[in-house]
Coordinates of C-alpha atoms and ligand atoms in Angstrom, one line a residue:
Chain A
X1 CA 29.9 23.2 -7.2
X2 CA 28.8 26.5 -5.6
X3 CA 29.9 27.6 -2.2
X4 CA 26.4 27.7 -0.9
X5 CA 26.5 23.9 -0.9
X6 CA 27.2 24.0 2.8
X7 CA 23.4 24.4 3.5
X8 CA 22.6 21.6 1.1
X9 CA 22.4 18.5 3.2
X10 CA 21.8 16.1 0.3
X11 CA 23.1 16.8 -3.2
X12 CA 22.8 14.5 -6.3
X13 CA 24.7 15.4 -9.4
X14 CA 23.9 13.9 -12.8
X15 CA 22.6 10.5 -11.6
X16 CA 22.3 7.8 -14.2
X17 CA 20.8 4.4 -13.9
X18 CA 19.9 1.9 -16.6
X19 CA 18.5 -1.5 -15.9
X20 CA 19.3 -4.4 -18.2
X21 CA 16.6 -6.9 -18.6
X22 CA 17.1 -10.3 -20.1
X23 CA 14.5 -11.3 -22.6
X24 CA 13.8 -14.2 -24.9
X25 CA 13.3 -17.8 -23.9
X26 CA 16.9 -18.4 -22.9
X27 CA 17.6 -14.9 -21.7
X28 CA 20.1 -14.4 -24.4
X29 CA 18.9 -11.0 -25.6
X30 CA 18.3 -8.1 -23.4
X31 CA 16.7 -4.7 -23.4
X32 CA 17.6 -1.6 -21.5
X33 CA 15.4 0.5 -19.3
X34 CA 16.7 3.9 -18.5
X35 CA 15.3 4.8 -15.1
X36 CA 17.4 7.8 -14.3
X37 CA 18.7 10.2 -17.0
X38 CA 21.1 12.8 -15.6
X39 CA 19.1 13.6 -12.5
X40 CA 20.4 16.3 -10.2
X41 CA 18.8 17.7 -7.0
X42 CA 19.7 19.6 -3.9
X43 CA 17.9 19.3 -0.6
X44 CA 18.4 22.2 1.8
X45 CA 18.8 21.3 5.5
X46 CA 15.5 21.5 7.3
X47 CA 13.4 21.7 4.1
X48 CA 11.2 19.4 2.1
X49 CA 11.7 18.6 -1.6
X50 CA 8.9 16.9 -3.4
X51 CA 9.5 14.4 -6.2
X52 CA 6.5 13.7 -8.3
X53 CA 6.1 11.6 -11.4
X54 CA 4.0 8.9 -13.0
X55 CA 4.1 5.3 -12.2
X56 CA 7.4 3.8 -13.6
X57 CA 9.1 7.1 -14.0
X58 CA 12.1 6.3 -11.7
X59 CA 11.1 7.7 -8.3
X60 CA 11.9 4.6 -6.3
X61 CA 15.1 4.0 -8.3
X62 CA 16.2 7.6 -7.3
X63 CA 15.4 6.9 -3.7
X64 CA 17.4 3.6 -3.7
X65 CA 20.4 5.2 -5.5
X66 CA 20.5 8.2 -3.1
X67 CA 20.7 5.7 -0.2
X68 CA 23.4 3.6 -2.0
X69 CA 21.1 0.6 -1.9
X70 CA 21.5 0.4 -5.7
X71 CA 24.8 1.1 -7.6
X72 CA 24.8 4.1 -9.9
X73 CA 26.0 3.9 -13.5
X74 CA 27.1 7.5 -13.2
X75 CA 26.9 10.6 -11.0
X76 CA 27.5 11.2 -7.3
X77 CA 25.5 11.6 -4.1
X78 CA 26.9 13.9 -1.5
X79 CA 25.4 13.7 2.0
X80 CA 26.6 16.5 4.3
X81 CA 29.3 17.1 1.6
X82 CA 30.6 13.6 1.7
X83 CA 30.5 11.3 -1.3
X84 CA 28.7 8.2 0.1
X85 CA 30.1 5.9 -2.5
X86 CA 33.6 6.5 -1.2
X87 CA 32.6 5.6 2.4
X88 CA 32.6 2.0 3.6
X89 CA 32.2 -0.1 6.7
X90 CA 31.9 1.9 9.9
X91 CA 32.0 5.3 8.3
X92 CA 29.1 4.5 6.0
X93 CA 27.1 3.0 8.8
X94 CA 27.6 6.2 10.8
X95 CA 26.2 8.2 8.0
X96 CA 23.3 5.8 7.3
X97 CA 21.8 6.5 10.7
X98 CA 21.2 10.0 9.6
X99 CA 19.9 9.1 6.2
X100 CA 16.7 7.0 6.6
X101 CA 14.1 5.7 4.2
X102 CA 10.4 5.0 4.4
X103 CA 9.8 2.3 1.8
X104 CA 7.0 2.3 -0.7
X105 CA 6.3 -1.3 0.0
X106 CA 5.9 -1.8 3.8
X107 CA 5.2 -5.5 3.5
X108 CA 8.4 -6.5 1.7
X109 CA 10.5 -4.2 3.8
X110 CA 9.5 -5.7 7.2
X111 CA 11.2 -8.9 8.3
X112 CA 8.4 -11.3 9.0
X113 CA 10.3 -13.2 11.6
X114 CA 11.0 -10.2 13.8
X115 CA 8.5 -8.7 16.2
X116 CA 7.6 -5.0 15.8
X117 CA 9.6 -4.0 18.9
X118 CA 12.7 -5.5 17.4
X119 CA 12.0 -4.1 13.9
X120 CA 11.6 -0.6 15.1
X121 CA 14.4 -0.9 17.7
X122 CA 16.9 -2.6 15.5
X123 CA 18.5 0.7 14.3
X124 CA 18.9 1.9 17.9
X125 CA 20.6 -1.3 18.8
X126 CA 22.9 -1.3 15.8
X127 CA 23.9 2.3 16.4
X128 CA 24.1 1.7 20.2
X129 CA 21.8 4.6 21.0
X130 CA 21.0 4.4 24.7
X131 CA 20.7 1.3 26.9
X132 CA 18.1 -1.4 26.4
X133 CA 15.5 0.3 28.6
X134 CA 15.9 3.6 26.9
X135 CA 15.6 1.9 23.5
X136 CA 12.4 0.2 24.5
X137 CA 11.0 3.5 25.7
X138 CA 12.0 5.3 22.4
X139 CA 10.3 2.5 20.4
X140 CA 7.1 2.7 22.3
X141 CA 7.0 6.5 22.2
X142 CA 7.5 6.5 18.4
X143 CA 4.9 3.7 17.9
X144 CA 2.4 5.8 19.9
X145 CA 3.1 8.8 17.8
X146 CA 2.1 6.9 14.6
X147 CA -1.0 5.6 16.3
X148 CA 0.1 2.2 17.4
X149 CA 0.5 0.9 21.0
X150 CA 3.1 -0.6 23.4
X151 CA 1.3 -3.9 23.2
X152 CA 2.0 -4.0 19.4
X153 CA 5.8 -4.4 20.1
X154 CA 5.2 -8.1 20.7
X155 CA 3.3 -8.8 17.5
X156 CA 4.6 -9.7 14.1
X157 CA 4.1 -7.9 10.8
X158 CA 1.5 -10.2 9.4
X159 CA -0.8 -9.5 12.3
X160 CA -1.2 -5.9 11.1
X161 CA -3.3 -4.3 8.5
X162 CA -1.8 -2.6 5.4
X163 CA -1.9 0.9 6.9
X164 CA -0.6 -0.3 10.3
X165 CA 2.4 -1.9 8.5
X166 CA 3.2 1.3 6.7
X167 CA 3.2 3.1 10.0
X168 CA 5.6 0.5 11.4
X169 CA 8.0 1.4 8.6
X170 CA 7.6 5.1 9.4
X171 CA 8.3 4.5 13.1
X172 CA 11.4 2.5 12.2
X173 CA 12.8 5.4 10.1
X174 CA 11.9 8.2 12.5
X175 CA 13.0 6.6 15.8
X176 CA 16.7 7.1 14.8
X177 CA 16.2 10.9 14.7
X178 CA 17.9 11.1 11.3
X179 CA 18.8 14.2 9.5
X180 CA 17.3 13.3 6.2
X181 CA 14.3 11.0 5.5
X182 CA 13.6 9.8 2.0
X183 CA 9.8 9.1 2.0
X184 CA 8.7 6.9 -0.9
X185 CA 4.9 7.2 -1.0
X186 CA 4.7 7.3 2.8
X187 CA 1.0 7.8 3.1
X188 CA -0.4 6.1 0.0
X189 CA -1.7 3.1 1.9
X190 CA -3.4 5.2 4.6
X191 CA -6.9 6.5 4.9
X192 CA -7.4 10.2 4.9
X193 CA -7.6 10.5 8.7
X194 CA -4.3 8.6 9.3
X195 CA -2.7 10.5 6.4
X196 CA -3.4 13.7 8.2
X197 CA -2.0 12.3 11.4
X198 CA 1.2 11.1 9.7
X199 CA 1.7 14.3 7.7
X200 CA 1.3 16.4 10.9
X201 CA 3.7 14.1 12.7
X202 CA 6.3 14.6 9.9
X203 CA 5.8 18.3 10.3
X204 CA 6.2 18.4 14.0
X205 CA 9.4 16.2 13.8
X206 CA 10.7 18.6 11.2
X207 CA 10.3 21.5 13.6
X208 CA 11.6 19.6 16.6
X209 CA 14.7 18.1 14.9
X210 CA 15.1 20.2 11.8
X211 CA 14.6 17.2 9.6
X212 CA 14.9 17.3 5.9
X213 CA 12.5 15.3 3.7
X214 CA 12.7 14.1 0.2
X215 CA 9.1 13.4 -0.4
X216 CA 8.2 11.0 -3.2
X217 CA 4.5 10.8 -4.2
X218 CA 2.4 10.2 -7.2
X219 CA -0.4 12.1 -5.5
X220 CA -0.2 15.8 -6.2
X221 CA -2.8 16.4 -3.6
X222 CA -0.6 14.9 -0.9
X223 CA 2.4 16.8 -2.2
X224 CA 0.6 20.1 -2.1
X225 CA -0.6 19.4 1.4
X226 CA 2.9 18.4 2.4
X227 CA 4.1 21.6 0.9
X228 CA 1.8 23.7 2.9
X229 CA 2.5 21.9 6.1
X230 CA 6.2 21.0 5.5
X231 CA 7.4 24.3 4.2
Chain B
X1 CA -30.5 -7.9 -10.9
X2 CA -29.0 -11.1 -9.5
X3 CA -27.5 -11.2 -6.1
X4 CA -23.8 -12.2 -6.3
X5 CA -22.6 -12.0 -2.8
X6 CA -24.3 -11.9 0.6
X7 CA -22.5 -11.6 3.8
X8 CA -24.6 -12.4 6.9
X9 CA -23.5 -11.6 10.5
X10 CA -19.9 -12.2 9.8
X11 CA -17.6 -12.2 12.9
X12 CA -13.9 -12.8 12.9
X13 CA -11.4 -13.0 15.7
X14 CA -7.9 -14.3 16.4
X15 CA -8.0 -17.9 17.6
X16 CA -5.9 -17.0 20.5
X17 CA -8.1 -14.1 21.6
X18 CA -11.7 -15.1 20.7
X19 CA -13.1 -12.1 22.6
X20 CA -11.3 -9.6 20.3
X21 CA -13.7 -9.0 17.5
X22 CA -11.7 -7.8 14.4
X23 CA -14.9 -8.0 12.3
X24 CA -18.0 -7.7 14.3
X25 CA -21.3 -9.1 13.0
X26 CA -21.4 -7.4 9.6
X27 CA -23.9 -8.0 6.9
X28 CA -24.3 -6.6 3.3
X29 CA -25.0 -7.8 -0.2
X30 CA -23.7 -7.1 -3.7
X31 CA -25.6 -7.5 -7.0
X32 CA -24.1 -8.2 -10.3
X33 CA -23.2 -5.1 -12.4
X34 CA -22.9 -3.0 -9.2
X35 CA -20.0 -1.7 -7.2
X36 CA -19.8 -1.5 -3.5
X37 CA -17.0 0.5 -2.0
X38 CA -15.8 -0.3 1.6
X39 CA -14.2 2.7 3.3
X40 CA -13.1 3.1 6.9
X41 CA -10.1 3.7 9.1
X42 CA -6.9 1.7 9.0
X43 CA -7.3 -1.5 10.9
X44 CA -11.1 -1.5 10.8
X45 CA -11.4 -4.9 9.2
X46 CA -11.8 -4.2 5.5
X47 CA -9.1 -6.6 4.3
X48 CA -10.2 -9.3 6.6
X49 CA -13.7 -9.1 5.2
X50 CA -12.4 -9.5 1.7
X51 CA -10.2 -12.4 2.7
X52 CA -13.1 -14.1 4.4
X53 CA -15.1 -13.9 1.2
X54 CA -12.3 -15.7 -0.7
X55 CA -12.0 -18.3 2.1
X56 CA -8.4 -17.1 2.6
X57 CA -8.3 -16.0 6.2
X58 CA -4.9 -16.8 7.9
X59 CA -5.1 -19.8 10.1
X60 CA -4.4 -17.6 13.1
X61 CA -7.9 -16.2 12.6
X62 CA -11.3 -17.7 12.8
X63 CA -14.7 -16.9 11.4
X64 CA -16.5 -17.1 14.7
X65 CA -20.0 -16.9 13.2
X66 CA -21.9 -15.8 10.1
X67 CA -22.1 -16.9 6.5
X68 CA -20.7 -15.8 3.2
X69 CA -22.8 -16.8 0.2
X70 CA -21.5 -16.4 -3.4
X71 CA -24.3 -17.0 -5.9
X72 CA -26.2 -18.7 -3.2
X73 CA -23.5 -21.1 -2.2
X74 CA -22.1 -21.0 1.3
X75 CA -18.4 -20.4 0.9
X76 CA -17.6 -22.1 4.2
X77 CA -19.3 -25.3 3.0
X78 CA -17.4 -25.4 -0.3
X79 CA -14.7 -28.0 -0.7
X80 CA -11.1 -26.9 -1.4
X81 CA -11.6 -28.1 -5.0
X82 CA -14.8 -26.0 -5.4
X83 CA -13.1 -23.0 -3.8
X84 CA -10.1 -23.3 -6.2
X85 CA -12.5 -23.2 -9.1
X86 CA -14.4 -20.2 -7.8
X87 CA -11.2 -18.2 -7.1
X88 CA -9.8 -16.7 -10.2
X89 CA -12.5 -17.8 -12.6
X90 CA -15.6 -16.7 -10.7
X91 CA -14.1 -14.3 -8.2
X92 CA -11.0 -12.3 -9.1
X93 CA -9.1 -10.7 -6.2
X94 CA -6.6 -7.9 -6.1
X95 CA -4.7 -8.1 -2.8
X96 CA -3.7 -5.0 -1.0
X97 CA -0.1 -6.2 -1.1
X98 CA 1.1 -7.2 -4.5
X99 CA 4.2 -9.2 -3.3
X100 CA 2.1 -11.6 -1.2
X101 CA 0.4 -12.8 -4.3
X102 CA 3.1 -12.5 -6.9
X103 CA 5.6 -15.3 -7.1
X104 CA 9.1 -13.7 -7.1
X105 CA 10.7 -16.5 -9.2
X106 CA 8.2 -16.5 -12.1
X107 CA 7.9 -13.8 -14.7
X108 CA 4.8 -11.7 -14.6
X109 CA 3.8 -12.8 -18.0
X110 CA 3.9 -16.4 -16.9
X111 CA 1.8 -15.6 -13.8
X112 CA -0.9 -13.9 -15.8
X113 CA -0.9 -16.7 -18.3
X114 CA -1.1 -19.3 -15.6
X115 CA -4.6 -18.2 -14.4
X116 CA -5.8 -18.3 -18.0
X117 CA -4.3 -21.8 -18.5
X118 CA -5.9 -23.1 -15.3
X119 CA -9.4 -21.9 -16.0
X120 CA -9.8 -21.6 -19.8
X121 CA -9.1 -23.9 -22.6
X122 CA -6.6 -22.0 -24.7
X123 CA -3.6 -22.8 -26.8
X124 CA -0.1 -21.5 -25.9
X125 CA -0.3 -18.9 -28.6
X126 CA -3.7 -17.7 -27.5
X127 CA -2.5 -17.3 -24.0
X128 CA 0.5 -15.3 -25.1
X129 CA -1.6 -13.0 -27.1
X130 CA -4.1 -12.5 -24.2
X131 CA -1.3 -11.8 -21.8
X132 CA 0.1 -9.1 -24.1
X133 CA -3.3 -7.6 -24.5
X134 CA -4.0 -7.6 -20.8
X135 CA -0.6 -5.9 -20.1
X136 CA -1.4 -3.3 -22.7
X137 CA -4.8 -2.6 -21.2
X138 CA -3.2 -1.8 -17.8
X139 CA -0.6 0.4 -19.5
X140 CA 2.4 -1.8 -19.4
X141 CA 4.5 -2.5 -22.5
X142 CA 3.8 -6.2 -23.5
X143 CA 7.6 -6.9 -23.6
X144 CA 7.6 -6.5 -19.8
X145 CA 5.9 -9.9 -19.7
X146 CA 9.4 -11.2 -19.3
X147 CA 10.1 -9.2 -16.1
X148 CA 10.1 -10.6 -12.7
X149 CA 8.0 -8.9 -10.0
X150 CA 11.0 -7.2 -8.4
X151 CA 12.0 -5.7 -11.7
X152 CA 8.8 -3.7 -11.8
X153 CA 7.9 -0.4 -10.1
X154 CA 5.4 -0.4 -7.3
X155 CA 2.6 0.8 -9.5
X156 CA 3.5 -1.6 -12.3
X157 CA 3.3 -4.5 -9.9
X158 CA -0.1 -3.3 -8.8
X159 CA -1.2 -3.2 -12.4
X160 CA 0.1 -6.8 -13.0
X161 CA -2.2 -7.9 -10.1
X162 CA -5.1 -6.1 -11.8
X163 CA -4.4 -7.8 -15.1
X164 CA -4.2 -11.2 -13.3
X165 CA -7.4 -10.6 -11.5
X166 CA -9.5 -9.8 -14.6
X167 CA -7.8 -12.3 -16.9
X168 CA -10.7 -14.7 -16.8
X169 CA -13.3 -12.0 -16.7
X170 CA -14.7 -13.1 -13.3
X171 CA -18.3 -12.5 -12.3
X172 CA -17.1 -10.7 -9.2
X173 CA -14.0 -8.7 -8.5
X174 CA -12.7 -8.0 -5.0
X175 CA -10.2 -5.2 -5.2
X176 CA -8.3 -4.2 -2.0
X177 CA -6.8 -0.8 -2.4
X178 CA -5.9 -1.6 -6.0
X179 CA -4.8 1.8 -7.1
X180 CA -2.8 3.3 -4.2
X181 CA 0.4 3.3 -6.1
X182 CA -1.0 4.8 -9.2
X183 CA -0.9 8.4 -10.4
X184 CA -4.2 9.9 -11.4
X185 CA -3.7 9.4 -15.1
X186 CA -3.0 5.6 -14.8
X187 CA -5.6 5.3 -12.1
X188 CA -8.3 6.8 -14.4
X189 CA -7.2 4.3 -17.1
X190 CA -7.6 1.4 -14.7
X191 CA -11.0 2.5 -13.4
X192 CA -12.2 2.9 -16.9
X193 CA -11.1 -0.6 -17.7
X194 CA -12.9 -2.0 -14.7
X195 CA -16.0 0.0 -15.6
X196 CA -16.0 -1.6 -19.1
X197 CA -16.0 -5.1 -17.5
X198 CA -18.8 -4.0 -15.3
X199 CA -21.0 -3.0 -18.2
X200 CA -19.9 -5.6 -20.7
X201 CA -19.8 -8.6 -18.4
X202 CA -22.1 -7.4 -15.7
X203 CA -19.2 -7.9 -13.2
X204 CA -19.9 -7.0 -9.6
X205 CA -17.2 -5.2 -7.7
X206 CA -16.3 -5.0 -4.0
X207 CA -13.8 -2.2 -3.9
X208 CA -11.9 -1.3 -0.8
X209 CA -10.4 2.2 -0.9
X210 CA -9.5 5.2 1.2
X211 CA -9.8 7.6 -1.7
X212 CA -13.1 9.4 -1.7
X213 CA -12.5 10.7 -5.2
X214 CA -12.6 7.1 -6.4
X215 CA -15.7 6.3 -4.3
X216 CA -17.5 9.2 -5.8
X217 CA -16.4 8.0 -9.3
X218 CA -17.3 4.3 -9.2
X219 CA -19.5 3.4 -6.3
X220 CA -23.1 2.5 -6.4
X221 CA -23.2 1.7 -2.7
X222 CA -20.8 2.5 0.2
X223 CA -20.1 0.5 3.3
X224 CA -18.3 2.4 6.1
X225 CA -16.4 0.4 8.7
X226 CA -15.1 1.5 12.0
X227 CA -13.4 -0.8 14.5
X228 CA -14.8 -4.0 13.0
X229 CA -18.3 -2.8 12.6
X230 CA -20.3 -1.4 9.7
X231 CA -21.4 2.0 11.1
X232 CA -23.2 3.1 7.9
X233 CA -24.1 1.7 4.5
X234 CA -26.2 2.9 1.6
X235 CA -26.3 4.4 -1.8
X236 CA -23.2 6.5 -2.6
X237 CA -25.1 9.8 -2.8
X238 CA -26.7 9.4 0.6
X239 CA -23.5 8.4 2.4
X240 CA -21.3 11.1 0.8
X241 CA -23.8 13.9 0.8
X242 CA -25.8 13.2 3.9
X243 CA -23.7 11.0 6.2
X244 CA -25.7 9.8 9.2
X245 CA -23.0 8.4 11.5
X246 CA -20.6 10.7 13.3
X247 CA -17.6 8.6 12.3
X248 CA -18.6 9.0 8.6
X249 CA -18.9 12.7 9.1
X250 CA -15.6 13.0 10.9
X251 CA -13.8 10.9 8.2
X252 CA -15.3 13.0 5.4
X253 CA -14.2 16.1 7.2
X254 CA -10.5 14.9 6.9
X255 CA -10.7 14.6 3.1
X256 CA -8.2 17.1 1.7
X257 CA -9.3 19.5 -1.0
X258 CA -7.8 19.5 -4.4
X259 CA -5.5 22.5 -4.0
X260 CA -4.2 21.5 -0.5
X261 CA -5.4 24.8 1.0
X262 CA -7.7 23.2 3.6
X263 CA -5.8 23.0 6.8
X264 CA -4.9 19.5 7.7
X265 CA -6.4 18.1 10.9
X266 CA -6.4 14.7 12.5
X267 CA -9.8 13.0 12.8
X268 CA -12.0 14.3 15.5
X269 CA -13.1 11.5 17.9
X270 CA -15.1 13.8 20.1
X271 CA -18.3 11.9 19.3
X272 CA -16.8 8.7 20.6
X273 CA -16.1 10.2 24.0
X274 CA -19.5 11.7 24.0
X275 CA -20.8 8.2 23.8
X276 CA -22.5 8.8 20.5
X277 CA -21.3 5.6 19.0
Ligands
ATP1 N1 15.4 -4.4 -11.1 C1 14.9 -3.9 -12.2 N2 15.2 -4.4 -13.4 C2 14.6 -3.9 -14.5 N3 13.8 -2.8 -14.6 C3 13.6 -2.2 -13.4 C4 14.1 -2.7 -12.2 N4 13.6 -1.9 -11.2 C5 12.8 -1.0 -11.8 N5 12.8 -1.2 -13.1 C6 12.1 -0.3 -14.1 O1 12.6 1.0 -14.0 C7 11.5 1.9 -14.2 C8 11.5 2.9 -13.0 O2 11.1 2.1 -11.8 P1 10.8 2.8 -10.4 O3 10.5 1.7 -9.4 O4 12.0 3.7 -10.1 O5 9.5 3.7 -10.7 P2 8.6 4.6 -9.8 O6 8.7 6.0 -10.3 O7 9.0 4.4 -8.4 O8 7.2 4.0 -10.1 P3 5.9 3.7 -9.1 O9 5.2 5.1 -8.9 O10 5.0 2.8 -9.9 O11 6.4 3.1 -7.8 C9 10.3 1.1 -14.4 O12 10.0 1.0 -15.8 C10 10.6 -0.2 -13.8 O13 9.9 -1.3 -14.5
ATP2 N1 -3.3 -12.5 11.9 C1 -3.8 -11.5 12.7 N2 -3.7 -11.7 14.1 C2 -4.2 -10.7 14.9 N3 -4.8 -9.6 14.5 C3 -4.9 -9.4 13.1 C4 -4.4 -10.3 12.2 N4 -4.6 -9.9 11.0 C5 -5.2 -8.6 11.1 N5 -5.4 -8.3 12.4 C6 -6.0 -7.1 13.0 O1 -7.3 -7.1 12.5 C7 -7.7 -5.7 12.3 C8 -8.3 -5.5 10.9 O2 -7.3 -5.8 9.9 P1 -7.6 -5.5 8.4 O3 -6.3 -5.9 7.7 O4 -8.9 -6.1 8.0 O5 -7.7 -3.9 8.4 P2 -8.0 -2.9 7.2 O6 -9.3 -2.2 7.5 O7 -7.8 -3.6 5.9 O8 -6.9 -1.7 7.4 P3 -5.9 -0.9 6.3 O9 -6.7 0.2 5.8 O10 -4.8 -0.4 7.2 O11 -5.4 -1.9 5.3 C9 -6.4 -4.9 12.5 O12 -6.5 -4.2 13.7 C10 -5.3 -5.9 12.5 O13 -4.3 -5.5 13.4
MG3 MG1 8.0 3.6 -6.7
MG4 MG1 -6.4 -3.5 4.4

């Protein structure tokens, strides 16, 4: 590894991931799907790295492996120089706060039994960031920045439209003021006007907090916009 | 041209807050062989309109007034049995969220086959062959029929939904943001597939999208929704090239250009404050 690695906040070296899928009537045979084939990347602190690729090319797999949500078959992920696979319990949880994800599928990633205030505030609670009143205030502030309102904290995910749910997921990730956000198709469910609002929000947060983004998209147009606005 | 769908003065609100009009007195019609695209801001009522046509509004919501006619039949008067026959066979629906309509414990091949088995009289072997062919048509290897939904990527799931919705070659397809997870190449393949059904089967399509490139490609007519209301509707050329309503103009103004050089700006609501609505 080079010595300039100190400015690289997230580094992936030779990631490999193969899924095994059972086939046949009794599931006795199987076929293998290679989703990551020796993938390496470096994300510099405060910058944005775009990952593009066709549907099924392994983008979401990469995101989940970077976050240790999925075990790797090979390779390592270094966050601020630390190998995340070697951390556990409290230490891993500490790092997780700073490594957040906006999921591709906002519906499946929001707990249907929690109200929006609790969903967005859960991370603040887990990481004991501020007292209850401060947490509420943070939650409302972030919801407003993504175009939702204080009244929405009392509602449940199914009461929102597709684009509104995606914005709930965005608020949940950003409210923790993480260092790195892995954005898996963050604006694909949003109409052009809200897309612009969210991309501008990501930009201003990057400037305020020197955030780094790994930006996954199948839409080259969105990527080129994000490149111009998220240099 | 035969009229497939007619929505008349449809109004939807939450049962608990009847004065909140999520969909406010909207009307439009769709003919067979034609495509109407619904565009509009997030939360403007596009998905609720689609769900109302299918008779699938959640029980927290109520259709306060209005009618939905499919081939002249009032959907609200249809029995559960009639509705079940209409759904899938007569009207195919691609939901905005794949996981709400895919069963996580059944393979995707089984689920595509199921709609064929329910509505058509086919042998097991015929169903299997049709499933394989449908998967191929949406760009998924036929052996992935054995996969469970959570073993597929986001875009693959969306394509499974598309395969399910067109399996019985319905007279009308309602597609709610069906290609958001697809890259341009796969998207073009899907749009071509739908276009074939449109010309071959004279299928009518109600297509909800936020992608104006898609609108320009496939729409005959466009309906623009804003805060529960239709603010503008008409032939695609008129709406895109000569928008009348200030919201349509403001929305079109946000469309990014292909090379990403146009500076990004949030939508301009000045016209709302000016009371031009
Ligand atoms: N749990 C799993 N079991 C088997 N195969 C899987 C599993 N998860 C993903 N795959 C396969 O791995 C490949 C990569 O999937 P991934 O979700 O990473 O793609 P993606 O690039 O995010 O695609 P999209 O743009 O459609 O979301 C796909 O072929 C997918 O079907
Ligand atoms: N069960 C519900 N209870 C209360 N309000 C609801 C419910 N379902 C939807 N809504 C509200 O109705 C409005 C219209 O929702 P709809 O899903 O039709 O929006 P949409 O136009 O499809 O938006 P998007 O582009 O974000 O998918 C939204 O403001 C949403 O919050
Ligand atoms: Mg993906
Ligand atoms: Mg919707």
